[in-house]
Coordinates of C-alpha atoms in Angstrom, one line a residue:
M8 CA 160.1 -31.4 36.2
A9 CA 156.9 -31.8 34.2
N10 CA 153.6 -32.1 36.0
K11 CA 151.9 -35.5 35.7
I12 CA 148.2 -36.1 35.9
S13 CA 147.2 -38.9 38.2
P14 CA 145.0 -41.7 36.9
G15 CA 142.2 -40.7 39.3
A16 CA 142.1 -37.2 37.8
L17 CA 141.8 -38.8 34.3
V18 CA 138.9 -40.8 35.4
V19 CA 137.1 -37.7 36.8
L20 CA 137.7 -35.8 33.6
F21 CA 136.4 -38.7 31.5
H22 CA 133.2 -38.9 33.5
F23 CA 132.7 -35.1 33.3
A24 CA 133.1 -35.2 29.5
I25 CA 130.4 -37.9 29.3
V26 CA 128.0 -35.7 31.3
I27 CA 128.7 -32.7 29.1
M28 CA 128.2 -34.7 25.9
S29 CA 125.0 -36.3 27.3
Q30 CA 123.5 -32.8 27.7
V31 CA 124.0 -32.1 24.0
T32 CA 121.4 -34.8 23.0
L33 CA 118.2 -32.8 23.7
A34 CA 114.8 -33.6 22.2
E35 CA 113.2 -30.2 21.8
R36 CA 109.4 -29.7 21.9
N37 CA 107.6 -26.9 20.1
S38 CA 106.7 -23.7 21.8
V39 CA 102.9 -23.0 22.1
E40 CA 101.4 -19.7 23.3
I41 CA 99.0 -20.2 26.1
L42 CA 95.5 -19.0 25.3
P43 CA 92.4 -18.9 27.6
L44 CA 91.7 -22.3 29.0
A45 CA 94.2 -23.9 26.5
G46 CA 97.8 -24.9 27.4
S47 CA 99.8 -26.2 30.3
E48 CA 98.3 -25.6 33.8
M49 CA 101.7 -24.5 35.1
C50 CA 101.7 -21.4 32.9
K51 CA 99.4 -18.3 33.1
H52 CA 97.4 -16.7 30.4
G53 CA 99.8 -15.2 27.8
D54 CA 102.9 -17.1 28.9
I55 CA 104.8 -19.3 26.4
Y56 CA 105.0 -23.0 27.3
Q57 CA 108.1 -25.0 26.3
Q58 CA 108.7 -28.7 26.6
G59 CA 111.7 -30.9 25.8
Y60 CA 113.8 -33.9 26.8
C61 CA 117.4 -34.3 28.0
S62 CA 119.1 -37.7 27.5
P63 CA 120.9 -39.8 28.6
T64 CA 121.0 -38.0 32.0
H65 CA 119.1 -37.3 35.2
N66 CA 121.0 -34.1 35.9
S67 CA 118.4 -31.3 36.5
H68 CA 120.9 -28.6 35.3
C69 CA 120.3 -29.9 31.8
C70 CA 116.7 -28.7 32.0
Q71 CA 117.6 -25.4 33.5
N72 CA 120.1 -24.6 30.8
W73 CA 117.7 -25.7 28.1
C74 CA 114.8 -23.5 29.5
N75 CA 117.1 -20.5 29.7
R76 CA 118.2 -20.9 26.1
K77 CA 114.6 -21.4 24.8
C78 CA 113.2 -18.3 26.7
T79 CA 116.2 -16.2 25.4
E80 CA 115.4 -17.2 21.8
V81 CA 111.9 -15.5 22.2
H82 CA 113.4 -12.5 24.0
S83 CA 111.9 -13.5 27.4
S84 CA 112.8 -15.0 30.7
V85 CA 111.9 -18.2 32.7
V86 CA 109.1 -17.7 35.2
N87 CA 108.5 -21.4 36.0
E88 CA 110.4 -24.6 35.3
K89 CA 110.0 -28.3 36.1
S90 CA 111.8 -31.5 35.4
R91 CA 110.8 -35.1 35.7
K92 CA 113.2 -38.1 35.7
F93 CA 112.2 -41.4 33.9
T94 CA 113.8 -44.2 32.1
D95 CA 113.1 -45.1 28.5
K96 CA 114.3 -48.5 27.2
G97 CA 117.0 -48.6 30.0
S98 CA 118.3 -45.1 29.1
P99 CA 117.9 -42.2 31.7
K100 CA 115.9 -39.2 30.5
L101 CA 114.6 -35.9 31.8
E102 CA 111.3 -34.3 30.8
C103 CA 111.8 -30.5 30.8
Q104 CA 108.8 -28.1 31.2
C105 CA 109.1 -24.3 31.5
C106 CA 107.1 -21.1 31.1
C107 CA 108.6 -18.0 29.4
K108 CA 107.2 -14.7 30.4
N109 CA 105.0 -12.9 27.8
L110 CA 106.6 -9.4 27.6
S111 CA 103.6 -8.1 25.7
L112 CA 101.5 -8.4 28.9
P113 CA 103.4 -6.6 31.7
R114 CA 102.5 -7.9 35.2
P115 CA 104.2 -8.8 38.4
P116 CA 106.0 -12.2 38.3
P117 CA 103.6 -15.0 39.1
P118 CA 104.3 -17.3 42.1
I119 CA 105.6 -20.8 41.3
I120 CA 102.8 -23.4 41.8
S121 CA 103.8 -26.9 42.7
L122 CA 101.7 -29.4 40.7
P123 CA 101.9 -33.1 40.2
V124 CA 104.1 -34.0 37.3
P125 CA 102.0 -35.3 34.3
P126 CA 102.9 -38.5 32.6
P127 CA 104.9 -38.4 29.4
P128 CA 102.7 -37.1 26.6
P129 CA 101.8 -39.5 23.7
K130 CA 103.4 -38.8 20.3
L131 CA 100.7 -37.3 18.1
S132 CA 100.6 -35.6 14.8
R133 CA 98.9 -32.2 14.2
L134 CA 95.9 -31.4 16.5
P135 CA 92.5 -31.3 14.8
P136 CA 90.8 -27.9 14.5
V137 CA 89.2 -26.6 17.7
K138 CA 86.0 -24.8 16.8
L139 CA 85.0 -21.9 19.0
S140 CA 81.8 -20.2 17.7
T141 CA 82.6 -18.8 14.2
T142 CA 86.3 -18.4 14.9
Q143 CA 88.7 -21.3 14.6
L144 CA 92.1 -21.4 16.4
I145 CA 94.4 -24.3 15.3
V146 CA 97.8 -24.9 17.0
S147 CA 99.8 -27.6 15.3
S148 CA 102.5 -29.6 17.1
P149 CA 104.1 -32.7 15.6
Q150 CA 104.9 -34.3 19.0
Y151 CA 103.0 -32.6 21.8
S152 CA 99.3 -31.6 22.2
S153 CA 98.2 -29.3 24.9
P154 CA 94.8 -29.8 26.6
Q155 CA 91.9 -28.8 24.4
P156 CA 90.0 -25.6 25.3
S157 CA 86.5 -25.6 26.7
L158 CA 83.7 -25.0 24.2
K159 CA 82.3 -22.3 26.5
A160 CA 85.4 -20.2 26.3
R161 CA 85.1 -16.8 24.6
P162 CA 86.4 -17.1 21.0
P163 CA 89.8 -15.3 20.5
T164 CA 89.9 -12.2 18.4
A165 CA 91.7 -12.7 15.1
P166 CA 95.1 -10.9 15.5
G167 CA 95.8 -8.1 13.0
N168 CA 92.2 -8.0 11.8
V169 CA 93.1 -10.0 8.7
C170 CA 89.5 -11.4 8.2
K171 CA 86.4 -9.6 7.0
S172 CA 83.2 -9.6 9.1
G173 CA 81.6 -13.0 8.9
D174 CA 84.7 -14.9 7.7
I175 CA 86.1 -17.9 9.7
Y176 CA 89.6 -17.3 11.2
S177 CA 92.1 -20.1 11.8
E178 CA 95.7 -20.4 12.8
L179 CA 98.3 -23.0 11.8
R180 CA 101.9 -23.3 13.0
L181 CA 104.6 -24.9 10.9
F182 CA 108.0 -25.9 12.4
D183 CA 111.4 -26.3 10.8
T184 CA 110.7 -24.3 7.7
R185 CA 110.9 -20.8 6.3
E186 CA 108.8 -21.3 3.2
C187 CA 105.6 -19.2 3.3
R188 CA 104.1 -21.0 0.3
L189 CA 103.4 -23.9 2.7
C190 CA 101.1 -21.5 4.6
L191 CA 99.0 -21.0 1.5
V192 CA 98.8 -24.7 0.9
E193 CA 97.8 -25.5 4.5
C194 CA 95.2 -22.6 4.6
K195 CA 93.6 -23.9 1.4
T196 CA 93.4 -27.4 2.9
E197 CA 92.0 -26.1 6.2
C198 CA 89.3 -24.1 4.5
G199 CA 88.4 -27.1 2.3
S200 CA 88.0 -29.3 5.3
I201 CA 85.0 -27.1 6.5
G202 CA 83.5 -26.9 3.0
T203 CA 84.6 -23.4 2.0
T204 CA 87.4 -21.5 0.2
I205 CA 90.3 -19.3 1.3
A206 CA 89.7 -15.6 1.3
K207 CA 93.1 -14.4 2.7
Q208 CA 96.2 -15.7 4.4
V209 CA 99.1 -14.1 6.3
C210 CA 102.5 -15.7 6.9
L211 CA 104.6 -14.6 10.0
F212 CA 108.2 -15.6 10.6
E213 CA 108.9 -16.5 14.2
A214 CA 112.0 -17.9 16.0
N215 CA 111.7 -21.5 15.0
S216 CA 108.4 -21.7 13.1
L217 CA 105.9 -20.1 10.8
L218 CA 102.6 -18.7 12.0
C219 CA 99.9 -19.0 9.3
K220 CA 96.8 -16.9 9.7
C221 CA 93.9 -18.1 7.5
C222 CA 90.6 -16.5 6.6
C223 CA 87.9 -18.8 5.1
K224 CA 84.9 -17.4 3.4
N225 CA 81.6 -17.7 5.2
I226 CA 79.4 -19.4 2.6
N227 CA 76.3 -19.3 4.8
P228 CA 75.6 -15.7 5.7
S229 CA 72.7 -15.1 8.1
L230 CA 69.4 -14.4 6.3
P231 CA 67.7 -11.1 7.1
P232 CA 64.9 -11.4 9.6
P233 CA 61.5 -12.0 8.2
S234 CA 59.2 -9.1 8.0
P235 CA 56.7 -8.9 10.8
S236 CA 53.4 -10.5 10.1
P237 CA 50.5 -8.1 9.7
P238 CA 48.1 -7.9 12.7
P239 CA 45.1 -10.2 12.6
P240 CA 42.0 -8.7 11.1
S241 CA 39.5 -7.4 13.5
P242 CA 36.3 -9.4 13.7
F243 CA 34.4 -6.2 13.4
P244 CA 34.9 -3.9 10.4
P245 CA 36.5 -0.5 11.4
P246 CA 34.3 2.5 11.4
P247 CA 34.7 4.8 8.3
S248 CA 36.9 7.8 8.5
P249 CA 34.9 11.0 9.1
T250 CA 37.1 12.9 6.6
R251 CA 36.7 10.3 3.8
P252 CA 33.4 8.4 4.0
P253 CA 33.1 5.4 1.6
Q254 CA 31.4 6.0 -1.7
P255 CA 28.6 3.7 -2.8
S256 CA 30.0 3.1 -6.3
P257 CA 33.7 4.1 -6.4
S258 CA 35.7 4.1 -9.6
P259 CA 38.2 1.2 -10.0
P260 CA 41.5 2.1 -8.2
T261 CA 44.7 2.7 -10.2
I262 CA 46.7 -0.5 -10.1
P263 CA 50.4 -0.1 -9.0
G264 CA 52.6 -0.1 -12.1
N265 CA 49.5 0.2 -14.4
I266 CA 49.9 -3.4 -15.4
C267 CA 46.2 -4.3 -15.2
K268 CA 43.3 -3.2 -17.3
A269 CA 40.2 -1.5 -15.8
G270 CA 38.1 -4.0 -14.0
D271 CA 40.8 -6.7 -13.6
I272 CA 41.7 -8.0 -10.2
Y273 CA 45.2 -7.1 -9.0
S274 CA 47.2 -9.3 -6.6
E275 CA 50.8 -9.3 -5.2
L276 CA 52.9 -12.3 -4.2
R277 CA 56.3 -12.4 -2.6
L278 CA 58.7 -15.3 -3.0
Y279 CA 61.9 -15.6 -0.8
N280 CA 65.2 -17.4 -1.4
T281 CA 64.8 -17.5 -5.2
R282 CA 65.6 -15.5 -8.3
D283 CA 63.7 -17.6 -10.8
C284 CA 60.9 -15.5 -12.3
R285 CA 59.2 -18.6 -13.8
L286 CA 57.9 -19.2 -10.3
C287 CA 56.0 -15.9 -10.5
D288 CA 54.1 -17.0 -13.6
E289 CA 53.2 -20.3 -12.0
D290 CA 52.0 -18.7 -8.7
C291 CA 50.0 -16.0 -10.5
I292 CA 48.2 -18.6 -12.5
T293 CA 47.4 -20.5 -9.3
E294 CA 46.3 -17.3 -7.6
C295 CA 43.8 -16.4 -10.4
G296 CA 42.5 -20.0 -10.3
F297 CA 41.4 -19.5 -6.7
T298 CA 39.0 -16.8 -7.9
G299 CA 37.8 -18.7 -10.9
T300 CA 39.5 -16.4 -13.4
S301 CA 42.5 -16.5 -15.7
L302 CA 45.8 -14.7 -15.7
T303 CA 46.0 -11.7 -18.1
E304 CA 49.3 -10.1 -17.1
Q305 CA 52.2 -10.7 -14.6
V306 CA 55.3 -8.7 -13.7
C307 CA 58.3 -10.2 -11.8
L308 CA 60.6 -7.7 -9.8
I309 CA 63.9 -9.1 -8.5
E310 CA 64.6 -7.4 -5.1
S311 CA 67.5 -7.8 -2.7
D312 CA 66.2 -11.0 -0.9
S313 CA 63.0 -11.9 -2.7
L314 CA 60.9 -11.8 -5.8
L315 CA 57.8 -9.5 -6.0
C316 CA 55.2 -11.0 -8.3
K317 CA 52.4 -8.7 -9.6
C318 CA 49.4 -10.5 -11.0
C319 CA 46.4 -9.4 -13.0
C320 CA 43.4 -11.7 -13.1
K321 CA 40.6 -11.2 -15.6
N322 CA 37.3 -10.0 -14.1
N323 CA 34.7 -12.3 -15.5
N324 CA 31.9 -10.3 -13.9
P325 CA 32.5 -6.6 -14.7
S326 CA 30.2 -4.2 -13.0
T327 CA 27.4 -3.0 -15.2
P328 CA 27.3 0.8 -15.8
P329 CA 24.9 2.7 -13.6
P330 CA 21.6 3.7 -15.1
P331 CA 21.3 7.2 -16.6
Q332 CA 20.1 9.8 -14.1
S333 CA 16.4 10.6 -14.6
P334 CA 13.7 12.0 -12.2
P335 CA 11.6 9.3 -10.5
A336 CA 8.3 8.5 -12.1
L337 CA 5.2 10.0 -10.4
S338 CA 3.4 6.7 -10.7
P339 CA 2.5 4.7 -7.5
P340 CA 5.0 2.2 -6.1
P341 CA 5.5 -1.0 -8.2
S342 CA 3.5 -4.1 -7.4
P343 CA 5.2 -6.8 -5.3
S344 CA 4.6 -9.2 -8.2
L345 CA 7.0 -7.3 -10.5
P346 CA 10.5 -8.6 -10.8
P347 CA 13.2 -6.5 -9.0
P348 CA 15.6 -4.4 -11.1
A349 CA 18.8 -5.8 -12.5
V350 CA 21.5 -6.5 -9.9
P351 CA 25.0 -5.0 -10.5
G352 CA 27.4 -7.7 -11.6
N353 CA 24.6 -10.2 -12.5
I354 CA 25.5 -12.4 -9.5
C355 CA 22.0 -12.7 -8.1
K356 CA 19.0 -14.6 -9.4
V357 CA 15.6 -13.0 -10.1
G358 CA 13.9 -12.3 -6.8
D359 CA 17.0 -12.4 -4.6
T360 CA 18.1 -9.4 -2.6
Y361 CA 21.4 -7.7 -3.5
S362 CA 23.6 -5.9 -1.0
E363 CA 27.1 -4.4 -1.0
L364 CA 29.5 -4.1 1.9
R365 CA 32.9 -2.4 2.0
I366 CA 35.6 -3.4 4.5
F367 CA 38.7 -1.3 4.9
S368 CA 42.3 -2.1 6.0
T369 CA 42.2 -5.8 5.1
R370 CA 42.7 -8.1 2.1
D371 CA 41.1 -11.2 3.7
C372 CA 38.1 -12.2 1.5
R373 CA 36.9 -14.6 4.2
L374 CA 35.5 -11.5 6.0
C375 CA 33.2 -10.9 3.0
E376 CA 31.6 -14.3 3.4
E377 CA 31.1 -13.8 7.1
Q378 CA 29.6 -10.3 6.7
C379 CA 27.3 -11.4 3.8
K380 CA 25.9 -14.2 6.0
T381 CA 25.3 -11.8 8.8
Q382 CA 23.6 -9.3 6.5
C383 CA 21.3 -11.9 5.1
G384 CA 20.5 -13.1 8.6
F385 CA 19.3 -9.6 9.6
M386 CA 16.6 -10.0 6.9
G387 CA 15.6 -13.5 8.0
T388 CA 17.0 -15.3 5.0
K389 CA 20.2 -17.1 3.9
M390 CA 23.1 -16.1 1.6
A391 CA 22.8 -17.4 -1.9
E392 CA 26.0 -15.9 -3.5
Q393 CA 28.8 -13.6 -2.6
M394 CA 31.7 -12.0 -4.5
C395 CA 34.9 -10.3 -3.0
L396 CA 36.8 -7.7 -5.0
V397 CA 40.2 -6.6 -3.6
E398 CA 40.7 -2.9 -4.2
S399 CA 43.6 -0.6 -3.3
D400 CA 42.6 0.0 0.3
S401 CA 39.5 -2.0 0.9
L402 CA 37.4 -5.0 0.0
L403 CA 34.1 -4.7 -1.9
C404 CA 31.7 -7.4 -0.9
K405 CA 28.7 -8.2 -3.1
C406 CA 26.0 -10.3 -1.4
C407 CA 22.9 -12.1 -2.7
C408 CA 20.3 -13.1 -0.1
K409 CA 17.6 -15.8 -1.0
N410 CA 14.0 -14.6 -1.4
N411 CA 12.1 -16.9 1.0
S412 CA 8.8 -15.1 0.4
P413 CA 6.7 -16.9 -2.3
T414 CA 4.8 -14.8 -4.8
P415 CA 1.2 -14.3 -3.4
P416 CA -1.6 -15.7 -5.6
P417 CA -3.7 -13.2 -7.6
S418 CA -6.5 -12.0 -5.4
A419 CA -10.1 -12.2 -6.6
H420 CA -10.8 -8.9 -5.0
P421 CA -10.1 -5.7 -6.8
P422 CA -6.7 -4.1 -6.0
P423 CA -6.7 -1.7 -3.2
Q424 CA -7.0 2.0 -3.8
S425 CA -3.7 3.4 -5.0
A426 CA -1.7 5.5 -2.6
P427 CA -1.9 9.2 -3.0
S428 CA 0.5 10.9 -5.4
P429 CA 3.9 11.5 -3.8
P430 CA 5.0 15.1 -3.3
P431 CA 7.0 16.8 -6.0
P432 CA 10.6 15.6 -6.2
N433 CA 13.1 17.7 -4.2
S434 CA 16.8 18.2 -4.7
Q435 CA 17.7 15.3 -2.5
I436 CA 15.7 12.8 -4.6
L437 CA 17.1 14.2 -7.8
S438 CA 20.6 13.8 -6.6
C439 CA 20.1 10.1 -5.6
P440 CA 18.3 8.4 -8.5
A441 CA 19.7 5.0 -7.4
E442 CA 17.4 4.8 -4.3
M443 CA 14.5 2.4 -4.8
T444 CA 11.5 1.0 -2.8
I445 CA 10.6 -2.7 -2.5
L446 CA 7.3 -4.2 -1.2
I447 CA 7.7 -7.7 0.2
S448 CA 4.8 -9.8 1.6
T449 CA 5.7 -12.9 3.7
I450 CA 2.1 -14.1 4.4
P451 CA -0.6 -14.1 1.7
G452 CA -3.4 -11.6 2.4
Q453 CA -1.3 -9.6 4.8
E454 CA -0.3 -6.1 4.0
P455 CA 3.2 -6.1 2.4
C456 CA 6.2 -4.6 4.2
K457 CA 7.9 -1.7 2.6
Y458 CA 11.7 -1.5 2.2
T459 CA 14.0 1.0 0.7
L460 CA 17.5 0.5 -0.7
S461 CA 19.7 3.5 0.2
P462 CA 22.8 4.3 -1.9
S463 CA 25.0 5.8 0.9
P464 CA 24.4 4.9 4.5
P465 CA 27.8 4.4 6.3
P466 CA 29.6 2.1 6.9
Y467 CA 27.7 -0.6 4.7
H468 CA 24.9 -0.6 2.2
Y469 CA 22.1 -2.2 4.2
L470 CA 18.5 -2.7 3.4
S471 CA 16.6 -0.7 5.9
Q472 CA 12.9 -1.1 6.8
I473 CA 10.6 2.0 6.8

């Protein structure tokens, strides 16, 4: 006798079939690897977070089966799983959330933490780029967005070292495709959004997506640090070196590169962040204009991060050649009414007092003006003119001090008896023919004061009273 199925059993089988078929309709979410301070709070660092929906059912076994299947696809196991029941337009649904263990980071299984179930996530398109320092990490998801990372988090290291030093790293994830050419298109778009171009891209096939690793060129490399500024010049000139005392009339120094003629004034300028040599010509003309001269020659050298401009300015006041050496005359000292000898460089008027100063280890011509004023103040007069010549390792300062002493009127009395004849010239006098004696009278009728101009007293050429 054949077995018959009761109507009650048929009803049970019919409902069981409906439950089984309802579990087939499953809205899967995309898998996202949890990074530092980014991802679901129910997963630990390194775990893989999965989210999906089961409908139309409220049976929690649907979420358990789905989580096991998703973790098996990535060769992992479930370490945490949650489900939440809700109704969408009258249809029962389950929101499934699970964490798959990251096998690349072995550690003891984490405890299950009970947290309040979050509300259903809004449906969003791809997340905007999250900028962390110079490295960008972009995780795309068409329907789900994980919490954005804190800006204080340490930027992740670019996997695989696909970028060069200084480039910008970015990740994109594409789902439901196996075409790597889409990675190239997306990487170009990503680099263009930050105003740069693509340098390299890598396409990795994963279980249900493509991982695109992009390298964008860094178009703003950091500039080299500026060279340290030279120390401020000392208010007092440094003492002369005992091994190399300053010479009274040194020969013109050799100009670097031999681009200047003898007597011209050499100057260097450095221009940063340009490679236009026309700027050297303009700046050299301006530099020579500061000294009241004209440009005779300029050279532009293009260096790694700057231009070196070498300028030659014409010397409108070349030094006069020294007088020929001759023994001093045996005649008495010259009368105060006689004009003083010609001044080197012709920068002083007749009757003014000329003096030279040399300042080492500086190129600041303002010091010449200060020292000339001080020098003239020592003689009770004022500065009339000064000239600064920049040499290889020093400044040559030429000073003119005003002659405040009027010429005394001719006396009705006979001139005083001439001084006795000087002793015969010795070897020291013969070797210093540039030494001279000057008589200056400040009050008419008073005996004049006697001064001598010495050629080589260190560190400056001062007028000393005898």
